[in-house]
Tab-separated table of C-alpha atoms in Angstrom:
chain	number	residue	atom	x	y	z
A	1	UNK	CA	15.762	1.013	-17.832
A	2	UNK	CA	16.995	-0.830	-14.599
A	3	UNK	CA	20.651	-1.833	-15.164
A	4	UNK	CA	22.049	-4.350	-12.719
A	5	UNK	CA	25.109	-5.237	-14.927
A	6	UNK	CA	24.215	-8.692	-15.385
A	7	UNK	CA	24.015	-10.349	-18.829
A	8	UNK	CA	20.193	-10.000	-19.030
A	9	UNK	CA	20.186	-6.198	-18.461
A	10	UNK	CA	23.308	-5.632	-20.537
A	11	UNK	CA	21.612	-7.284	-23.520
A	12	UNK	CA	18.426	-5.377	-23.045
A	13	UNK	CA	20.496	-2.135	-22.790
A	14	UNK	CA	22.316	-2.937	-26.079
A	15	UNK	CA	18.866	-3.586	-27.812
A	16	UNK	CA	17.301	-0.473	-26.487
A	17	UNK	CA	20.295	1.681	-27.395
A	18	UNK	CA	20.000	0.164	-30.976
A	19	UNK	CA	16.300	0.787	-30.987
A	20	UNK	CA	16.716	4.474	-29.685
A	21	UNK	CA	18.770	5.352	-32.813
A	22	UNK	CA	15.855	4.089	-35.013
A	23	UNK	CA	12.816	5.259	-32.988
A	24	UNK	CA	12.257	8.616	-31.217
A	25	UNK	CA	12.512	7.993	-27.654
A	26	UNK	CA	14.906	9.049	-24.736
A	27	UNK	CA	16.767	6.205	-22.915
A	28	UNK	CA	18.492	6.516	-19.586
A	29	UNK	CA	19.402	3.776	-16.989
A	30	UNK	CA	19.314	3.446	-13.260
A	31	UNK	CA	21.507	1.075	-11.260
A	32	UNK	CA	20.742	0.225	-7.731
A	33	UNK	CA	23.658	-0.416	-5.467
A	34	UNK	CA	22.241	-2.609	-2.702
A	35	UNK	CA	25.539	-2.511	-0.660
A	36	UNK	CA	25.408	-6.214	0.070
A	37	UNK	CA	28.099	-7.728	-1.985
A	38	UNK	CA	31.855	-6.756	-1.540
A	39	UNK	CA	31.887	-6.055	-5.266
A	40	UNK	CA	28.986	-3.575	-5.176
A	41	UNK	CA	31.098	-0.589	-5.862
A	42	UNK	CA	32.721	-2.186	-8.848
A	43	UNK	CA	29.415	-3.154	-10.329
A	44	UNK	CA	28.226	0.434	-10.138
A	45	UNK	CA	31.492	1.663	-11.831
A	46	UNK	CA	30.947	-0.951	-14.506
A	47	UNK	CA	27.457	0.251	-15.089
A	48	UNK	CA	28.498	3.826	-15.293
A	49	UNK	CA	31.187	3.083	-17.868
A	50	UNK	CA	29.070	1.033	-19.913
A	51	UNK	CA	26.462	3.817	-20.277
A	52	UNK	CA	29.184	6.205	-20.834
A	53	UNK	CA	30.469	4.225	-23.778
A	54	UNK	CA	26.822	4.211	-25.097
A	55	UNK	CA	26.413	7.846	-24.639
A	56	UNK	CA	23.263	7.700	-22.290
A	57	UNK	CA	22.717	9.098	-18.813
A	58	UNK	CA	22.768	6.774	-15.822
A	59	UNK	CA	21.900	7.244	-12.137
A	60	UNK	CA	23.154	5.252	-9.211
A	61	UNK	CA	20.936	4.907	-6.168
A	62	UNK	CA	22.635	3.578	-3.046
A	63	UNK	CA	20.583	1.354	-0.496
A	64	UNK	CA	21.481	0.332	3.131
A	65	UNK	CA	19.491	-2.985	3.497
A	66	UNK	CA	18.318	-3.763	7.004
A	67	UNK	CA	16.668	-7.182	6.904
A	68	UNK	CA	13.610	-7.455	9.218
A	69	UNK	CA	12.833	-10.599	11.180
A	70	UNK	CA	11.082	-13.233	9.067
A	71	UNK	CA	11.979	-11.362	5.657
A	72	UNK	CA	14.639	-12.778	3.516
A	73	UNK	CA	17.532	-10.640	2.445
A	74	UNK	CA	16.268	-11.218	-1.186
A	75	UNK	CA	13.006	-9.846	-0.424
A	76	UNK	CA	14.140	-6.880	1.753
A	77	UNK	CA	16.326	-5.890	-1.204
A	78	UNK	CA	13.606	-6.186	-3.809
A	79	UNK	CA	11.149	-4.024	-1.620
A	80	UNK	CA	13.856	-1.151	-1.210
A	81	UNK	CA	14.623	-1.521	-4.992
A	82	UNK	CA	10.987	-1.023	-6.138
A	83	UNK	CA	10.744	1.915	-3.582
A	84	UNK	CA	13.263	3.459	-5.650
A	85	UNK	CA	11.602	2.508	-9.031
A	86	UNK	CA	8.259	3.966	-7.455
A	87	UNK	CA	10.112	7.653	-7.300
A	88	UNK	CA	11.337	7.736	-10.943
A	89	UNK	CA	10.076	10.053	-13.614
A	90	UNK	CA	9.710	8.453	-16.844
A	91	UNK	CA	7.132	7.009	-19.170
A	92	UNK	CA	8.348	3.413	-18.666
A	93	UNK	CA	10.722	1.515	-16.438
A	94	UNK	CA	12.182	-1.369	-18.602
A	95	UNK	CA	13.453	-4.450	-16.808
A	96	UNK	CA	15.223	-7.529	-18.290
A	97	UNK	CA	13.354	-10.429	-16.837
A	98	UNK	CA	12.823	-13.279	-19.428
A	99	UNK	CA	11.138	-16.453	-20.037
A	100	UNK	CA	13.084	-18.498	-17.544
A	101	UNK	CA	12.844	-15.872	-14.854
A	102	UNK	CA	9.008	-16.313	-15.562
A	103	UNK	CA	9.195	-19.973	-15.094
A	104	UNK	CA	11.174	-19.675	-11.816
A	105	UNK	CA	8.627	-17.166	-10.428
A	106	UNK	CA	5.795	-19.407	-11.317
A	107	UNK	CA	7.401	-22.492	-9.460
A	108	UNK	CA	8.512	-20.423	-6.447
A	109	UNK	CA	5.015	-19.123	-6.139
A	110	UNK	CA	3.610	-22.550	-6.507
A	111	UNK	CA	5.868	-23.911	-3.640
A	112	UNK	CA	4.528	-21.031	-1.442
A	113	UNK	CA	0.990	-22.098	-1.895
A	114	UNK	CA	-0.010	-18.916	-3.451
A	115	UNK	CA	-3.396	-18.298	-5.351
A	116	UNK	CA	-4.392	-17.771	-8.885
A	117	UNK	CA	-2.954	-14.114	-8.781
A	118	UNK	CA	0.382	-15.227	-7.530
A	119	UNK	CA	0.674	-17.933	-10.245
A	120	UNK	CA	-0.025	-15.297	-12.875
A	121	UNK	CA	3.675	-14.363	-12.417
A	122	UNK	CA	4.960	-11.365	-14.238
A	123	UNK	CA	2.993	-9.454	-16.814
A	124	UNK	CA	4.557	-7.685	-19.704
A	125	UNK	CA	3.162	-4.281	-18.560
A	126	UNK	CA	2.399	-3.640	-14.848
A	127	UNK	CA	1.439	-0.481	-13.047
A	128	UNK	CA	3.429	0.295	-9.804
A	129	UNK	CA	1.643	0.920	-6.694
A	130	UNK	CA	1.988	4.696	-6.838
A	131	UNK	CA	-0.162	6.321	-9.384
A	132	UNK	CA	2.649	8.667	-10.390
A	133	UNK	CA	5.128	6.083	-10.728
A	134	UNK	CA	6.089	4.863	-14.408
A	135	UNK	CA	4.467	1.395	-15.535
A	136	UNK	CA	6.967	-1.488	-15.609
A	137	UNK	CA	7.784	-2.952	-19.000
A	138	UNK	CA	9.392	-6.415	-19.501
A	139	UNK	CA	9.834	-6.998	-23.196
A	140	UNK	CA	12.030	-10.039	-22.853
A	141	UNK	CA	9.413	-12.263	-21.173
A	142	UNK	CA	9.049	-14.361	-24.360
A	143	UNK	CA	12.790	-14.702	-24.715
A	144	UNK	CA	14.717	-17.565	-23.239
A	145	UNK	CA	17.936	-17.339	-21.262
A	146	UNK	CA	19.829	-19.352	-24.130
A	147	UNK	CA	18.854	-16.808	-26.639
A	148	UNK	CA	20.058	-13.889	-24.387
A	149	UNK	CA	23.285	-15.445	-23.887
A	150	UNK	CA	23.621	-16.389	-27.495
A	151	UNK	CA	23.015	-12.573	-28.314
A	152	UNK	CA	25.642	-11.523	-25.723
A	153	UNK	CA	28.136	-13.802	-27.461
A	154	UNK	CA	27.283	-12.824	-31.063
A	155	UNK	CA	27.893	-9.087	-30.141
A	156	UNK	CA	30.807	-9.688	-27.819
A	157	UNK	CA	29.177	-7.925	-24.869
A	158	UNK	CA	30.779	-7.650	-21.370
A	159	UNK	CA	28.800	-8.238	-18.208
A	160	UNK	CA	29.453	-8.774	-14.506
A	161	UNK	CA	28.690	-11.817	-12.581
A	162	UNK	CA	26.968	-11.628	-9.242
A	163	UNK	CA	28.458	-14.373	-7.019
A	164	UNK	CA	25.182	-14.500	-4.998
A	165	UNK	CA	23.543	-16.148	-8.060
A	166	UNK	CA	25.687	-19.137	-7.426
A	167	UNK	CA	24.454	-19.750	-3.844
A	168	UNK	CA	21.768	-22.378	-3.617
A	169	UNK	CA	20.759	-20.957	-0.265
A	170	UNK	CA	18.662	-18.611	-2.161
A	171	UNK	CA	15.369	-20.506	-3.305
A	172	UNK	CA	15.539	-19.093	-6.721
A	173	UNK	CA	19.108	-20.111	-7.234
A	174	UNK	CA	18.200	-23.588	-5.912
A	175	UNK	CA	15.623	-23.948	-8.570
A	176	UNK	CA	17.763	-22.629	-11.170
A	177	UNK	CA	20.823	-24.936	-10.501
A	178	UNK	CA	19.511	-28.091	-8.944
A	179	UNK	CA	15.827	-28.429	-10.134
A	180	UNK	CA	15.429	-26.724	-13.517
A	181	UNK	CA	18.356	-28.632	-15.329
A	182	UNK	CA	16.600	-31.895	-14.346
A	183	UNK	CA	13.205	-30.719	-15.680
A	184	UNK	CA	14.887	-29.498	-18.858
A	185	UNK	CA	16.344	-32.874	-19.566
A	186	UNK	CA	12.819	-34.578	-19.402
A	187	UNK	CA	10.795	-31.341	-20.562
A	188	UNK	CA	13.049	-29.382	-22.818
A	189	UNK	CA	10.329	-26.802	-23.357
A	190	UNK	CA	9.383	-26.500	-19.861
A	191	UNK	CA	9.859	-22.576	-19.626
A	192	UNK	CA	7.548	-21.950	-22.544
A	193	UNK	CA	4.920	-24.421	-21.125
A	194	UNK	CA	4.966	-22.888	-17.734
A	195	UNK	CA	4.668	-19.440	-19.443
A	196	UNK	CA	1.461	-20.794	-20.899
A	197	UNK	CA	0.267	-21.772	-17.538
A	198	UNK	CA	0.945	-18.325	-16.186
A	199	UNK	CA	-1.121	-16.779	-18.970
A	200	UNK	CA	-4.000	-19.168	-18.065
A	201	UNK	CA	-3.622	-18.091	-14.516
A	202	UNK	CA	-3.529	-14.476	-15.409
A	203	UNK	CA	-6.863	-14.919	-17.334
A	204	UNK	CA	-8.483	-16.684	-14.248
A	205	UNK	CA	-7.277	-13.997	-12.065
A	206	UNK	CA	-8.971	-11.375	-14.261
A	207	UNK	CA	-12.174	-13.309	-14.213
A	208	UNK	CA	-12.245	-13.553	-10.390
A	209	UNK	CA	-11.559	-9.664	-10.229
A	210	UNK	CA	-14.480	-9.325	-12.518
A	211	UNK	CA	-16.686	-11.418	-10.104
A	212	UNK	CA	-15.373	-9.566	-6.988
A	213	UNK	CA	-16.195	-6.279	-8.773
A	214	UNK	CA	-19.656	-7.454	-9.540
A	215	UNK	CA	-20.127	-8.716	-5.965
A	216	UNK	CA	-18.784	-5.410	-4.585
A	217	UNK	CA	-21.684	-3.548	-6.279
A	218	UNK	CA	-24.050	-5.301	-4.086
A	219	UNK	CA	-22.034	-5.575	-0.999
A	220	UNK	CA	-20.094	-2.465	-0.628
A	221	UNK	CA	-21.958	0.888	0.322
A	222	UNK	CA	-20.165	4.239	0.607
A	223	UNK	CA	-16.948	2.444	0.514
A	224	UNK	CA	-17.560	0.072	3.397
A	225	UNK	CA	-18.390	-3.772	3.276
A	226	UNK	CA	-21.721	-4.630	4.383
A	227	UNK	CA	-21.455	-7.731	6.724
A	228	UNK	CA	-25.144	-9.024	5.990
A	229	UNK	CA	-24.463	-8.999	2.184
A	230	UNK	CA	-21.037	-10.796	2.765
A	231	UNK	CA	-22.985	-13.351	4.561
A	232	UNK	CA	-25.208	-14.141	1.718
A	233	UNK	CA	-22.287	-15.136	-0.539
A	234	UNK	CA	-20.654	-18.609	-0.393
A	235	UNK	CA	-17.489	-18.956	1.449
A	236	UNK	CA	-15.028	-18.942	-1.666
A	237	UNK	CA	-16.911	-16.024	-3.112
A	238	UNK	CA	-16.840	-14.166	0.094
A	239	UNK	CA	-13.068	-14.765	0.405
A	240	UNK	CA	-12.567	-13.626	-3.186
A	241	UNK	CA	-14.375	-10.386	-2.512
A	242	UNK	CA	-12.406	-9.851	0.730
A	243	UNK	CA	-9.214	-10.413	-0.965
A	244	UNK	CA	-10.253	-7.975	-3.724
A	245	UNK	CA	-11.194	-5.251	-1.318
A	246	UNK	CA	-8.035	-5.561	0.743
A	247	UNK	CA	-6.060	-5.239	-2.496
A	248	UNK	CA	-8.108	-2.016	-3.338
A	249	UNK	CA	-6.873	-0.675	-0.148
A	250	UNK	CA	-3.376	-1.547	-1.131
A	251	UNK	CA	-3.052	-3.986	1.853
A	252	UNK	CA	-0.455	-6.756	1.753
A	253	UNK	CA	-2.647	-9.867	1.908
A	254	UNK	CA	-2.382	-12.159	4.998
A	255	UNK	CA	-1.801	-15.704	4.749
A	256	UNK	CA	-4.801	-17.987	3.655
A	257	UNK	CA	-5.320	-19.187	7.339
A	258	UNK	CA	-5.517	-15.557	8.641
A	259	UNK	CA	-7.679	-14.439	5.765
A	260	UNK	CA	-10.117	-17.463	6.466
A	261	UNK	CA	-9.991	-16.450	10.175
A	262	UNK	CA	-10.912	-12.764	9.492
A	263	UNK	CA	-13.822	-13.903	7.051
A	264	UNK	CA	-15.266	-16.347	9.731
A	265	UNK	CA	-15.083	-13.633	12.322
A	266	UNK	CA	-16.923	-11.196	10.003
A	267	UNK	CA	-19.500	-13.544	9.016
A	268	UNK	CA	-20.231	-14.239	12.759
A	269	UNK	CA	-19.977	-10.735	13.981
A	270	UNK	CA	-22.687	-9.397	16.101
A	271	UNK	CA	-24.378	-6.043	15.616
A	272	UNK	CA	-23.409	-4.877	19.196
A	273	UNK	CA	-19.968	-6.484	18.959
A	274	UNK	CA	-16.640	-4.479	18.492
A	275	UNK	CA	-14.739	-7.060	16.236
A	276	UNK	CA	-11.032	-5.887	15.923
A	277	UNK	CA	-8.492	-7.805	13.787
A	278	UNK	CA	-5.033	-6.332	13.261
A	279	UNK	CA	-2.315	-7.693	10.895
A	280	UNK	CA	0.524	-6.108	8.944
A	281	UNK	CA	-0.029	-2.307	8.889
A	282	UNK	CA	-3.786	-2.405	8.928
A	283	UNK	CA	-6.798	-3.262	11.331
A	284	UNK	CA	-10.193	-4.433	10.449
A	285	UNK	CA	-13.064	-3.366	12.442
A	286	UNK	CA	-16.785	-3.883	12.482
A	287	UNK	CA	-19.521	-1.605	13.520
A	288	UNK	CA	-23.206	-1.465	12.647
A	289	UNK	CA	-23.115	-4.117	10.102
A	290	UNK	CA	-20.179	-2.441	8.189
A	291	UNK	CA	-16.467	-3.444	7.772
A	292	UNK	CA	-13.772	-0.856	8.182
A	293	UNK	CA	-10.363	-1.135	6.829
A	294	UNK	CA	-8.012	1.278	8.553
A	295	UNK	CA	-4.352	1.968	8.973
A	296	UNK	CA	-2.985	0.580	12.103
A	297	UNK	CA	-2.153	3.285	14.599
A	298	UNK	CA	-1.453	3.425	18.266
A	299	UNK	CA	-3.453	6.323	20.153
A	300	UNK	CA	-1.374	8.626	22.265
A	301	UNK	CA	-1.803	8.887	26.016
A	302	UNK	CA	-5.120	10.743	26.912
A	303	UNK	CA	-3.063	13.522	28.583
A	304	UNK	CA	-2.673	15.363	25.175
A	305	UNK	CA	-3.315	19.081	25.817
A	306	UNK	CA	-2.517	21.639	23.224
A	307	UNK	CA	-3.168	25.271	23.552
A	308	UNK	CA	-5.050	27.120	20.703
A	309	UNK	CA	-3.988	30.655	20.217
A	310	UNK	CA	-5.889	31.755	17.167
A	311	UNK	CA	-3.943	29.838	14.530
A	312	UNK	CA	-5.924	28.921	11.364
A	313	UNK	CA	-4.408	25.506	11.204
A	314	UNK	CA	-3.456	23.252	14.004
A	315	UNK	CA	-1.774	19.975	13.246
A	316	UNK	CA	-2.256	17.163	15.748
A	317	UNK	CA	0.164	14.456	14.732
A	318	UNK	CA	-0.628	12.403	17.694
A	319	UNK	CA	-4.173	12.053	16.584
A	320	UNK	CA	-3.291	11.754	12.901
A	321	UNK	CA	-4.974	14.824	11.435
A	322	UNK	CA	-5.378	18.614	11.790
A	323	UNK	CA	-8.110	21.183	12.689
A	324	UNK	CA	-8.916	24.078	10.212
A	325	UNK	CA	-10.377	27.208	11.565
A	326	UNK	CA	-12.318	29.550	9.380
A	327	UNK	CA	-13.915	32.938	10.135
A	328	UNK	CA	-17.674	33.294	9.505
A	329	UNK	CA	-20.549	35.437	10.618
A	330	UNK	CA	-23.274	33.959	12.434
A	331	UNK	CA	-21.753	30.495	12.370
A	332	UNK	CA	-19.505	28.397	14.376
A	333	UNK	CA	-18.111	29.179	17.876
A	334	UNK	CA	-18.725	32.674	19.246
A	335	UNK	CA	-15.291	34.392	18.759
A	336	UNK	CA	-15.891	36.894	21.724
A	337	UNK	CA	-16.674	34.050	24.180
A	338	UNK	CA	-13.521	32.203	23.263
A	339	UNK	CA	-11.518	35.082	24.706
A	340	UNK	CA	-12.788	34.702	28.143
A	341	UNK	CA	-10.595	31.765	29.123
A	342	UNK	CA	-7.681	29.838	27.584
A	343	UNK	CA	-8.639	27.468	24.833
A	344	UNK	CA	-7.236	23.927	24.655
A	345	UNK	CA	-7.369	20.959	22.621
A	346	UNK	CA	-7.703	17.759	24.715
A	347	UNK	CA	-8.698	14.044	24.193
A	348	UNK	CA	-11.714	12.527	25.762
A	349	UNK	CA	-11.299	11.320	29.164
A	350	UNK	CA	-14.785	9.838	29.816
A	351	UNK	CA	-17.664	11.413	31.792
A	352	UNK	CA	-17.972	14.667	29.755
A	353	UNK	CA	-21.272	16.296	29.244
A	354	UNK	CA	-22.409	18.481	26.335
A	355	UNK	CA	-25.249	20.268	24.905
A	356	UNK	CA	-25.312	21.004	21.179
A	357	UNK	CA	-29.069	21.377	21.070
A	358	UNK	CA	-30.234	24.373	23.077
A	359	UNK	CA	-33.642	22.796	23.207
A	360	UNK	CA	-32.378	19.831	25.025
A	361	UNK	CA	-30.698	19.193	28.342
A	362	UNK	CA	-27.042	18.640	28.734
A	363	UNK	CA	-26.257	14.921	28.026
A	364	UNK	CA	-23.221	12.589	28.335
A	365	UNK	CA	-20.778	12.829	25.416
A	366	UNK	CA	-20.969	9.096	25.225
A	367	UNK	CA	-24.532	8.880	24.389
A	368	UNK	CA	-24.302	11.891	21.966
A	369	UNK	CA	-21.520	9.929	20.139
A	370	UNK	CA	-23.482	6.786	19.923
A	371	UNK	CA	-26.496	8.531	18.427
A	372	UNK	CA	-24.213	10.202	15.776
A	373	UNK	CA	-22.950	6.692	14.860
A	374	UNK	CA	-19.322	7.623	15.676
A	375	UNK	CA	-17.428	4.237	15.631
A	376	UNK	CA	-16.229	3.427	19.106
A	377	UNK	CA	-12.493	3.349	17.836
A	378	UNK	CA	-12.936	6.969	16.869
A	379	UNK	CA	-14.418	8.174	20.087
A	380	UNK	CA	-11.123	8.495	21.964
A	381	UNK	CA	-9.206	9.758	18.830
A	382	UNK	CA	-11.152	12.899	18.259
A	383	UNK	CA	-9.785	16.401	19.437
A	384	UNK	CA	-12.256	18.038	21.934
A	385	UNK	CA	-12.108	21.873	22.303
A	386	UNK	CA	-12.303	23.296	25.736
A	387	UNK	CA	-12.710	27.004	26.736
A	388	UNK	CA	-11.300	27.015	30.224
A	389	UNK	CA	-13.079	23.733	31.813
A	390	UNK	CA	-16.037	24.148	29.412
A	391	UNK	CA	-16.424	21.700	26.652
A	392	UNK	CA	-17.333	23.852	23.606
A	393	UNK	CA	-16.748	21.802	20.259
A	394	UNK	CA	-16.853	18.050	19.462
A	395	UNK	CA	-16.099	16.962	15.906
A	396	UNK	CA	-19.086	15.141	14.377
A	397	UNK	CA	-21.455	16.334	17.245
A	398	UNK	CA	-21.260	20.200	17.164
A	399	UNK	CA	-20.911	23.297	19.166
A	400	UNK	CA	-22.124	23.650	22.830
A	401	UNK	CA	-25.348	25.809	22.992
A	402	UNK	CA	-23.670	28.259	25.180
A	403	UNK	CA	-20.824	29.059	22.701
A	404	UNK	CA	-22.880	28.943	19.402
A	405	UNK	CA	-22.556	32.183	17.492
A	406	UNK	CA	-25.662	34.252	17.016
A	407	UNK	CA	-26.677	35.965	13.829
A	408	UNK	CA	-24.405	39.025	12.958
A	409	UNK	CA	-21.823	37.793	15.457
A	410	UNK	CA	-18.275	37.003	14.490
A	411	UNK	CA	-17.910	33.214	14.491
A	412	UNK	CA	-15.093	30.597	14.323
A	413	UNK	CA	-15.793	27.321	12.353
A	414	UNK	CA	-13.559	24.403	13.365
A	415	UNK	CA	-13.181	21.460	11.004
A	416	UNK	CA	-11.421	18.229	12.080
A	417	UNK	CA	-9.512	16.707	8.937
A	418	UNK	CA	-8.075	13.189	9.640
A	419	UNK	CA	-4.968	12.559	7.411
A	420	UNK	CA	-6.515	9.060	6.732
A	421	UNK	CA	-8.753	8.855	3.847
A	422	UNK	CA	-12.311	9.403	5.027
A	423	UNK	CA	-14.989	12.036	5.787
A	424	UNK	CA	-14.108	15.524	7.142
A	425	UNK	CA	-15.837	16.013	10.467
A	426	UNK	CA	-17.012	19.624	11.421
């Protein structure tokens, strides 16, 4: 379980320790020292001592938080904390968020103008982004803060107080100390009511996902979104589908304004256009009626030149992939001809000519790539193999006629393997 040392996690720990004595499960704790407070070392010591008194193991993880521009310290700390949670080896990670936390989260999301999924707030069980990470379990979401405090007093528990929780400079604390007490006077059961709203939003979110999944069956072909099919949907339905697909690619969603702009560009994209929209760590491109969602990367300078000396595996970090070389008879590059001159891997410069078909004349590599439907953004990111000054292999195109292995000849078969998900190119 996640143990901060505050009253919520201390109460949850006490409950879990009691349950572990009655039910067959192993319990351990993890404390994340964010290093922000001057008292952080004391909090870590407190958590270790508390776990020692219960006789359960505890791990302390230390963070060095560097706040990026435009990101709050609270959000930066949360992101780093969940990165640690993603690496845990356990059946479940149990956290102590409760009913009042749920209400605060809902209101914070509401004031940010978030959509239905954001207003769903926190589920009792949630998968983490990494498939190998333990699901997050929040068993106290139906329990009020007052009940948790009453439990702590009844069993005379000790806990620490994080002074940052008193600062109304943080939006959550402002709600907790300035807004919610006023709401409670007028609406004593506001937390329970807002929790019900969250459940309604969660149900609506599931229905929207079901609709998007249904639309994807007609609009997504071989993993890519078909633009013409997207145009046939109403704008809200198309936006719902695009949002769903971005989440499937584990992309942090852009703002509503940015998402609408992307959708408008996609719906108006021409077949011969080269739409390119970048945001966050991804880029969206359109080519031949299809939408491609790709990791954002910067291509190296085109002076890349790497000598191949017979290795079976050549890693090209600059191009984000590797080349595998396998030996074969009567297939691939003629091994004997490759010994006639030094062999290098280079990037496309422009103006290259190539002849993968012995029955056709040598042609420009640009035209061959267009015929092979290689997207424009990939054409300058492919590794080309040269023997001396002769272009002998192009991924996705083939092997030059003069260097093709004849029957019974020893051959070498190269295969380009991008590290990004997608097809292997021989």
